PDB file of C-alpha atoms in Angstrom:
ATOM      1  CA  MET A  20     199.335  86.678 133.315  1.00  0.00           C
ATOM      2  CA  THR A  21     202.225  87.888 131.195  1.00  0.00           C
ATOM      3  CA  PRO A  22     201.638  89.143 127.638  1.00  0.00           C
ATOM      4  CA  MET A  23     203.076  85.846 126.346  1.00  0.00           C
ATOM      5  CA  GLU A  24     200.672  83.824 128.514  1.00  0.00           C
ATOM      6  CA  ILE A  25     197.689  85.927 127.393  1.00  0.00           C
ATOM      7  CA  VAL A  26     198.520  85.366 123.718  1.00  0.00           C
ATOM      8  CA  GLN A  27     199.303  81.661 124.211  1.00  0.00           C
ATOM      9  CA  ASP A  28     195.997  81.191 126.001  1.00  0.00           C
ATOM     10  CA  HIS A  29     194.140  82.879 123.125  1.00  0.00           C
ATOM     11  CA  TYR A  30     195.639  80.456 120.595  1.00  0.00           C
ATOM     12  CA  ILE A  31     195.035  77.376 122.764  1.00  0.00           C
ATOM     13  CA  ALA A  32     191.449  78.384 123.553  1.00  0.00           C
ATOM     14  CA  SER A  33     190.748  79.207 119.890  1.00  0.00           C
ATOM     15  CA  ARG A  34     192.087  75.816 118.831  1.00  0.00           C
ATOM     16  CA  ASP A  35     189.953  74.091 121.469  1.00  0.00           C
ATOM     17  CA  GLY A  36     186.784  76.028 120.566  1.00  0.00           C
ATOM     18  CA  ALA A  37     186.649  77.745 123.977  1.00  0.00           C
ATOM     19  CA  VAL A  38     185.312  81.057 122.661  1.00  0.00           C
ATOM     20  CA  ASP A  39     184.802  82.796 126.015  1.00  0.00           C
ATOM     21  CA  ARG A  40     188.359  81.977 127.090  1.00  0.00           C
ATOM     22  CA  ALA A  41     189.804  82.888 123.678  1.00  0.00           C
ATOM     23  CA  PHE A  42     188.305  86.366 123.990  1.00  0.00           C
ATOM     24  CA  ALA A  43     188.803  86.883 127.727  1.00  0.00           C
ATOM     25  CA  ALA A  44     191.556  89.482 127.165  1.00  0.00           C
ATOM     26  CA  ILE A  45     189.827  91.112 124.187  1.00  0.00           C
ATOM     27  CA  ASP A  46     187.434  93.863 125.215  1.00  0.00           C
ATOM     28  CA  ASP A  47     185.285  96.590 123.665  1.00  0.00           C
ATOM     29  CA  ALA A  48     188.325  98.832 123.074  1.00  0.00           C
ATOM     30  CA  THR A  49     190.589  96.225 121.424  1.00  0.00           C
ATOM     31  CA  GLU A  50     191.682  97.291 117.923  1.00  0.00           C
ATOM     32  CA  TRP A  51     192.016  94.292 115.562  1.00  0.00           C
ATOM     33  CA  THR A  52     193.425  94.747 112.038  1.00  0.00           C
ATOM     34  CA  GLU A  53     193.298  92.133 109.271  1.00  0.00           C
ATOM     35  CA  THR A  54     195.587  92.573 106.242  1.00  0.00           C
ATOM     36  CA  ALA A  55     194.443  94.847 103.421  1.00  0.00           C
ATOM     37  CA  GLY A  56     193.770  92.735 100.346  1.00  0.00           C
ATOM     38  CA  SER A  57     192.614  89.708 102.307  1.00  0.00           C
ATOM     39  CA  ALA A  58     189.011  88.526 102.360  1.00  0.00           C
ATOM     40  CA  TYR A  59     188.668  89.653 105.982  1.00  0.00           C
ATOM     41  CA  ALA A  60     190.459  93.006 105.576  1.00  0.00           C
ATOM     42  CA  GLY A  61     189.653  95.832 107.914  1.00  0.00           C
ATOM     43  CA  THR A  62     190.128  97.241 111.375  1.00  0.00           C
ATOM     44  CA  PHE A  63     187.525  96.165 113.899  1.00  0.00           C
ATOM     45  CA  ILE A  64     187.024  97.662 117.337  1.00  0.00           C
ATOM     46  CA  GLY A  65     185.746  95.533 120.183  1.00  0.00           C
ATOM     47  CA  ARG A  66     185.074  91.884 120.889  1.00  0.00           C
ATOM     48  CA  GLN A  67     181.722  91.660 119.092  1.00  0.00           C
ATOM     49  CA  ALA A  68     182.968  93.294 115.880  1.00  0.00           C
ATOM     50  CA  ILE A  69     186.050  91.055 115.870  1.00  0.00           C
ATOM     51  CA  ILE A  70     183.997  87.895 116.348  1.00  0.00           C
ATOM     52  CA  GLU A  71     181.414  88.846 113.699  1.00  0.00           C
ATOM     53  CA  ASN A  72     183.813  90.129 111.026  1.00  0.00           C
ATOM     54  CA  VAL A  73     186.651  87.651 111.440  1.00  0.00           C
ATOM     55  CA  PHE A  74     186.093  84.552 113.550  1.00  0.00           C
ATOM     56  CA  ALA A  75     182.450  83.821 112.674  1.00  0.00           C
ATOM     57  CA  ARG A  76     183.189  84.214 108.969  1.00  0.00           C
ATOM     58  CA  ILE A  77     186.227  81.945 109.121  1.00  0.00           C
ATOM     59  CA  GLY A  78     184.193  79.335 111.002  1.00  0.00           C
ATOM     60  CA  ALA A  79     181.416  79.478 108.413  1.00  0.00           C
ATOM     61  CA  GLU A  80     183.661  79.473 105.334  1.00  0.00           C
ATOM     62  CA  TRP A  81     186.508  77.048 106.125  1.00  0.00           C
ATOM     63  CA  ASP A  82     186.815  73.379 107.042  1.00  0.00           C
ATOM     64  CA  GLY A  83     189.744  72.419 109.225  1.00  0.00           C
ATOM     65  CA  PHE A  84     190.940  76.001 109.613  1.00  0.00           C
ATOM     66  CA  GLY A  85     193.895  76.149 111.974  1.00  0.00           C
ATOM     67  CA  LEU A  86     197.466  77.200 112.591  1.00  0.00           C
ATOM     68  CA  ASP A  87     200.583  75.146 111.850  1.00  0.00           C
ATOM     69  CA  ASP A  88     204.115  75.685 113.116  1.00  0.00           C
ATOM     70  CA  LEU A  89     203.107  78.466 115.522  1.00  0.00           C
ATOM     71  CA  ASP A  90     206.090  80.280 117.027  1.00  0.00           C
ATOM     72  CA  LEU A  91     205.806  83.073 119.619  1.00  0.00           C
ATOM     73  CA  ILE A  92     208.373  85.721 120.518  1.00  0.00           C
ATOM     74  CA  ALA A  93     207.775  88.184 123.364  1.00  0.00           C
ATOM     75  CA  SER A  94     209.442  91.445 124.314  1.00  0.00           C
ATOM     76  CA  GLY A  95     207.843  93.446 127.086  1.00  0.00           C
ATOM     77  CA  ASP A  96     204.203  94.102 126.231  1.00  0.00           C
ATOM     78  CA  ARG A  97     204.620  92.941 122.611  1.00  0.00           C
ATOM     79  CA  VAL A  98     204.228  89.427 121.261  1.00  0.00           C
ATOM     80  CA  VAL A  99     204.924  88.330 117.697  1.00  0.00           C
ATOM     81  CA  ALA A 100     203.458  85.090 116.363  1.00  0.00           C
ATOM     82  CA  THR A 101     204.491  83.428 113.122  1.00  0.00           C
ATOM     83  CA  GLY A 102     203.116  80.354 111.439  1.00  0.00           C
ATOM     84  CA  TRP A 103     200.899  79.045 108.673  1.00  0.00           C
ATOM     85  CA  TYR A 104     197.134  79.189 108.230  1.00  0.00           C
ATOM     86  CA  VAL A 105     195.745  75.903 106.935  1.00  0.00           C
ATOM     87  CA  GLY A 106     192.258  74.877 105.896  1.00  0.00           C
ATOM     88  CA  THR A 107     189.948  74.033 103.030  1.00  0.00           C
ATOM     89  CA  PHE A 108     187.602  76.700 101.698  1.00  0.00           C
ATOM     90  CA  ARG A 109     184.061  75.306 101.582  1.00  0.00           C
ATOM     91  CA  GLY A 110     183.006  77.289  98.514  1.00  0.00           C
ATOM     92  CA  THR A 111     185.754  75.903  96.277  1.00  0.00           C
ATOM     93  CA  GLY A 112     187.073  72.804  98.030  1.00  0.00           C
ATOM     94  CA  ALA A 113     190.575  74.284  97.652  1.00  0.00           C
ATOM     95  CA  ALA A 114     193.149  73.749 100.380  1.00  0.00           C
ATOM     96  CA  MET A 115     195.259  76.607 101.688  1.00  0.00           C
ATOM     97  CA  ARG A 116     198.587  76.949 103.486  1.00  0.00           C
ATOM     98  CA  ALA A 117     199.356  80.657 103.872  1.00  0.00           C
ATOM     99  CA  ARG A 118     202.149  82.280 105.897  1.00  0.00           C
ATOM    100  CA  PHE A 119     201.144  84.751 108.614  1.00  0.00           C
ATOM    101  CA  VAL A 120     202.606  87.089 111.212  1.00  0.00           C
ATOM    102  CA  HIS A 121     200.528  88.368 114.131  1.00  0.00           C
ATOM    103  CA  LEU A 122     201.608  91.460 116.075  1.00  0.00           C
ATOM    104  CA  TRP A 123     200.080  91.710 119.556  1.00  0.00           C
ATOM    105  CA  HIS A 124     200.249  94.695 121.940  1.00  0.00           C
ATOM    106  CA  VAL A 125     199.092  93.790 125.435  1.00  0.00           C
ATOM    107  CA  GLU A 126     198.355  96.435 128.085  1.00  0.00           C
ATOM    108  CA  GLY A 127     198.018  94.983 131.570  1.00  0.00           C
ATOM    109  CA  ASP A 128     195.651  92.042 131.308  1.00  0.00           C
ATOM    110  CA  ARG A 129     194.049  92.981 127.968  1.00  0.00           C
ATOM    111  CA  VAL A 130     194.872  93.002 124.275  1.00  0.00           C
ATOM    112  CA  ALA A 131     195.059  96.635 123.174  1.00  0.00           C
ATOM    113  CA  ARG A 132     195.945  96.026 119.519  1.00  0.00           C
ATOM    114  CA  PHE A 133     196.377  93.138 117.120  1.00  0.00           C
ATOM    115  CA  GLU A 134     197.631  93.290 113.547  1.00  0.00           C
ATOM    116  CA  GLN A 135     197.674  90.408 111.103  1.00  0.00           C
ATOM    117  CA  VAL A 136     199.999  90.172 108.112  1.00  0.00           C
ATOM    118  CA  VAL A 137     199.193  87.282 105.768  1.00  0.00           C
ATOM    119  CA  ASP A 138     200.085  85.995 102.321  1.00  0.00           C
ATOM    120  CA  SER A 139     196.694  87.160 101.068  1.00  0.00           C
ATOM    121  CA  ALA A 140     197.369  86.024  97.483  1.00  0.00           C
ATOM    122  CA  THR A 141     197.610  82.416  98.673  1.00  0.00           C
ATOM    123  CA  GLN A 142     194.606  82.836 100.958  1.00  0.00           C
ATOM    124  CA  ASN A 143     192.488  84.458  98.246  1.00  0.00           C
ATOM    125  CA  ALA A 144     193.500  81.860  95.628  1.00  0.00           C
ATOM    126  CA  ALA A 145     191.824  79.159  97.715  1.00  0.00           C
ATOM    127  CA  MET A 146     188.644  81.215  97.858  1.00  0.00           C
TER     128      MET A 146
END
């Protein structure tokens, strides 16, 4: 698979709830960074840490969490995704629509690094 196909498959599988497929290219050496200042801020190494510190928390804390207007741009082993996070935070009932950029670095058939940039003020306001 190309880097673009690997990233596309992650988004499709995540949307469809296919966890094993969503994380097929994410291994124990993958470095995953969430924006400083956001509720999920930090750098997590490996599939299990990424699932526990990001995806499991989002699943537990948000209703209808998803991505709108996803656009992907690829150049070599790099893929950039832009779009909007949407969802309703369970603790407050507040809806969110926050702009994001995802920076993916794919090496061979695996995700080496991921970095998220998000409008954390909008995200945090819903929380």
